[in-house]
Amino acid sequence: MRWLWIWIGENDKQLKALFTVIAALYVVLLYNINVRNQRVEQAAEYFILKDRAEVLKAQFNLGKFLQSKAYKDFSEDLKHKPAEERGRDYSDQLPELISANGKDEDVYTILRFYGDLGLCVKASNCDANTICNYFFRDMQNFRENFKPVLELSPDPSSSEVIKELAEQECSSRFSQYCALYNKSPFCAEATHASDGSATGWLARLRR
């Protein structure tokens, strides 16, 4: 073993430098683990916020609205119209129907909730994977069901934040969603450029 001590003595500076690098890497690793844990914990707080009375009430009211006779009659009437007229009337009349049934504030409550969620991820305060795993499906269903209303929202910034969260931060889940529901207008917007060619970011993602 004497040779080992001799070798250590001859290379002590190099060994000190090596151990310094290892220690620095260990500190960086611990820091990254701590940051990720904090982001996961912050994301978990939104699980609790989703069950807050205001959000739960809004979700319940909107779910009840989608099952109401007024909405079913509206949907049934659209089915008997030509495609172009159906799309136009859906965009024009759904916001009016929601307003007539007093559900505007319920839509905006959920919009604000998902907007805050998106901002948390955008600021790197919430873990994106945790958020996407838990919230993507409900968030995308909300966008699908109330798209014309969100486009007329008095808070367009929240709509943009939600779009970025759903389509970019949760891009893997959004791509899977569009593979199943390729007729979704959101998928069409992401896949096609304004001239109709498949040059959108989702098309590039699939190549």
Coordinates of C-alpha atoms in Angstrom, one line a residue:
M1 CA 0.0 0.0 0.0
R2 CA 3.1 2.2 0.4
W3 CA 3.0 2.9 -3.4
L4 CA -0.5 4.3 -3.1
W5 CA 0.5 6.9 -0.5
I6 CA 3.4 7.9 -2.6
W7 CA 1.2 8.3 -5.6
I8 CA -1.3 10.4 -3.5
G9 CA 1.6 12.6 -2.3
E10 CA 2.8 13.1 -5.9
N11 CA -0.7 14.0 -7.2
D12 CA -2.2 15.8 -4.2
K13 CA -3.0 19.0 -6.2
Q14 CA -4.8 17.0 -8.9
L15 CA -6.8 15.1 -6.3
K16 CA -7.8 18.2 -4.5
A17 CA -9.0 19.7 -7.8
L18 CA -10.9 16.5 -8.5
F19 CA -12.6 16.4 -5.1
T20 CA -13.5 20.1 -5.5
V21 CA -15.2 19.4 -8.8
I22 CA -17.0 16.4 -7.3
A23 CA -18.2 18.5 -4.3
A24 CA -19.4 21.3 -6.7
L25 CA -21.3 18.7 -8.8
Y26 CA -22.9 17.3 -5.6
V27 CA -24.0 20.8 -4.5
V28 CA -25.5 21.5 -7.9
L29 CA -27.3 18.1 -7.8
L30 CA -28.7 18.8 -4.4
Y31 CA -29.8 22.3 -5.5
N32 CA -31.6 20.9 -8.6
I33 CA -33.3 18.2 -6.5
N34 CA -34.4 20.8 -4.0
V35 CA -35.7 23.2 -6.7
R36 CA -37.7 20.4 -8.4
N37 CA -39.1 19.3 -5.0
Q38 CA -40.2 22.9 -4.4
R39 CA -41.8 23.1 -7.9
V40 CA -43.7 19.8 -7.2
E41 CA -44.9 21.1 -3.8
Q42 CA -46.0 24.4 -5.4
A43 CA -47.9 22.4 -8.1
A44 CA -49.5 20.3 -5.4
E45 CA -51.0 23.4 -3.9
Y46 CA -53.1 23.8 -7.0
F47 CA -54.6 20.4 -6.4
I48 CA -56.0 21.9 -3.2
L49 CA -57.0 25.1 -4.9
K50 CA -59.0 23.1 -7.5
D51 CA -61.1 21.9 -4.6
R52 CA -61.7 25.4 -3.3
A53 CA -65.4 26.2 -3.0
E54 CA -65.4 28.9 -5.7
V55 CA -63.7 26.6 -8.3
L56 CA -65.8 23.6 -7.4
K57 CA -69.0 25.6 -7.7
A58 CA -68.0 26.9 -11.1
Q59 CA -67.2 23.4 -12.4
F60 CA -70.5 22.1 -11.1
N61 CA -72.5 24.9 -12.7
L62 CA -70.8 24.5 -16.0
G63 CA -71.2 20.7 -15.9
K64 CA -74.9 21.2 -15.2
F65 CA -75.2 23.7 -18.0
L66 CA -73.7 21.2 -20.5
Q67 CA -76.4 18.7 -19.4
S68 CA -79.2 21.2 -19.5
K69 CA -82.1 21.1 -22.0
A70 CA -81.1 24.5 -23.3
Y71 CA -77.7 23.3 -24.3
K72 CA -78.9 20.0 -25.7
D73 CA -81.5 21.8 -27.8
F74 CA -78.8 24.2 -29.0
S75 CA -76.5 21.3 -30.0
E76 CA -79.3 19.4 -31.7
D77 CA -80.3 22.4 -33.7
L78 CA -76.7 22.8 -34.9
K79 CA -76.6 19.2 -36.2
H80 CA -79.2 20.0 -38.8
K81 CA -77.3 23.0 -40.3
P82 CA -74.7 22.9 -43.1
A83 CA -71.1 22.7 -41.8
E84 CA -70.1 26.3 -42.5
E85 CA -73.3 27.7 -41.0
R86 CA -73.0 25.3 -38.0
G87 CA -69.5 26.6 -37.2
R88 CA -70.5 30.2 -37.5
D89 CA -73.7 29.8 -35.4
Y90 CA -71.8 27.8 -32.7
S91 CA -69.2 30.6 -32.4
D92 CA -71.8 33.4 -32.4
Q93 CA -74.6 31.8 -30.3
L94 CA -72.8 29.8 -27.6
P95 CA -71.5 33.0 -25.8
E96 CA -75.1 34.3 -25.9
L97 CA -76.5 31.1 -24.5
I98 CA -74.0 31.0 -21.7
S99 CA -74.7 34.7 -20.9
A100 CA -78.5 34.1 -21.0
N101 CA -78.1 31.2 -18.5
G102 CA -75.9 33.3 -16.2
K103 CA -72.8 31.2 -16.6
D104 CA -70.3 33.9 -17.7
E105 CA -68.7 34.2 -14.3
D106 CA -68.4 30.5 -13.9
V107 CA -66.4 30.3 -17.2
Y108 CA -64.2 33.2 -16.1
T109 CA -63.6 31.6 -12.7
I110 CA -62.2 28.5 -14.4
L111 CA -60.3 30.6 -16.9
R112 CA -58.6 32.5 -14.1
F113 CA -57.7 29.2 -12.3
Y114 CA -56.0 27.7 -15.3
G115 CA -54.4 31.1 -16.2
D116 CA -52.8 31.2 -12.7
L117 CA -51.7 27.6 -13.2
G118 CA -50.1 28.5 -16.5
L119 CA -48.3 31.5 -15.0
C120 CA -46.9 29.3 -12.2
V121 CA -45.4 27.0 -14.7
K122 CA -44.2 29.8 -17.0
A123 CA -42.4 31.4 -14.0
S124 CA -40.8 28.0 -13.2
N125 CA -42.4 28.0 -9.8
C126 CA -44.5 24.9 -10.6
D127 CA -43.3 21.6 -12.0
A128 CA -44.7 21.3 -15.6
N129 CA -44.8 17.5 -15.6
T130 CA -46.9 17.4 -12.4
I131 CA -49.3 20.0 -13.7
C132 CA -49.7 18.4 -17.1
N133 CA -50.2 14.9 -15.7
Y134 CA -52.9 16.1 -13.3
F135 CA -54.7 19.0 -15.1
F136 CA -54.2 18.6 -18.9
R137 CA -57.4 16.6 -19.7
D138 CA -59.8 18.8 -17.7
M139 CA -58.1 21.9 -19.0
Q140 CA -58.4 20.8 -22.6
N141 CA -62.0 19.7 -22.1
F142 CA -62.7 23.2 -20.8
R143 CA -61.1 24.8 -23.9
E144 CA -63.1 22.6 -26.2
N145 CA -66.4 23.2 -24.5
F146 CA -66.1 26.9 -24.2
K147 CA -63.8 28.0 -27.0
P148 CA -66.1 30.8 -28.5
V149 CA -66.5 32.2 -25.0
L150 CA -62.7 32.2 -24.2
E151 CA -62.1 34.0 -27.5
L152 CA -64.4 36.9 -26.3
S153 CA -62.9 36.8 -22.7
P154 CA -62.3 40.2 -21.1
D155 CA -59.0 38.6 -19.9
P156 CA -57.3 37.5 -23.2
S157 CA -54.0 37.2 -21.5
S158 CA -55.3 34.2 -19.4
S159 CA -56.5 32.5 -22.6
E160 CA -53.1 32.9 -24.2
V161 CA -51.4 31.6 -21.0
I162 CA -53.7 28.5 -21.0
K163 CA -53.0 27.9 -24.8
E164 CA -49.2 28.0 -24.1
L165 CA -49.6 25.6 -21.1
A166 CA -51.8 23.1 -23.0
E167 CA -50.0 23.1 -26.3
Q168 CA -46.4 23.8 -25.4
E169 CA -45.6 23.0 -21.8
C170 CA -47.8 19.9 -22.1
S171 CA -46.8 19.3 -25.8
S172 CA -46.4 15.5 -25.4
R173 CA -50.0 15.1 -24.0
F174 CA -51.4 17.6 -26.5
S175 CA -49.8 15.6 -29.4
Q176 CA -51.4 12.4 -28.0
Y177 CA -54.7 14.2 -27.6
C178 CA -54.6 15.4 -31.2
A179 CA -53.8 11.9 -32.4
L180 CA -57.1 10.8 -30.9
Y181 CA -59.2 13.9 -31.6
N182 CA -57.7 15.2 -34.9
K183 CA -60.9 17.1 -35.7
S184 CA -60.4 19.4 -32.7
P185 CA -60.1 23.0 -33.9
F186 CA -57.2 23.4 -31.5
C187 CA -55.3 20.6 -33.2
A188 CA -56.1 22.1 -36.6
E189 CA -54.7 25.4 -35.6
A190 CA -51.5 23.9 -34.2
T191 CA -50.9 21.7 -37.2
H192 CA -51.7 24.0 -40.1
A193 CA -50.4 27.3 -41.1
S194 CA -52.7 30.1 -42.3
D195 CA -52.4 28.9 -45.9
G196 CA -53.6 25.4 -44.9
S197 CA -50.2 23.6 -45.3
A198 CA -49.0 21.3 -42.5
T199 CA -46.2 23.6 -41.3
G200 CA -47.4 24.3 -37.8
W201 CA -45.3 23.3 -34.7
L202 CA -47.4 20.2 -34.1
A203 CA -46.7 18.9 -37.6
R204 CA -43.0 19.5 -37.1
L205 CA -43.2 17.7 -33.8
R206 CA -44.6 14.6 -35.5
R207 CA -41.9 14.4 -38.1

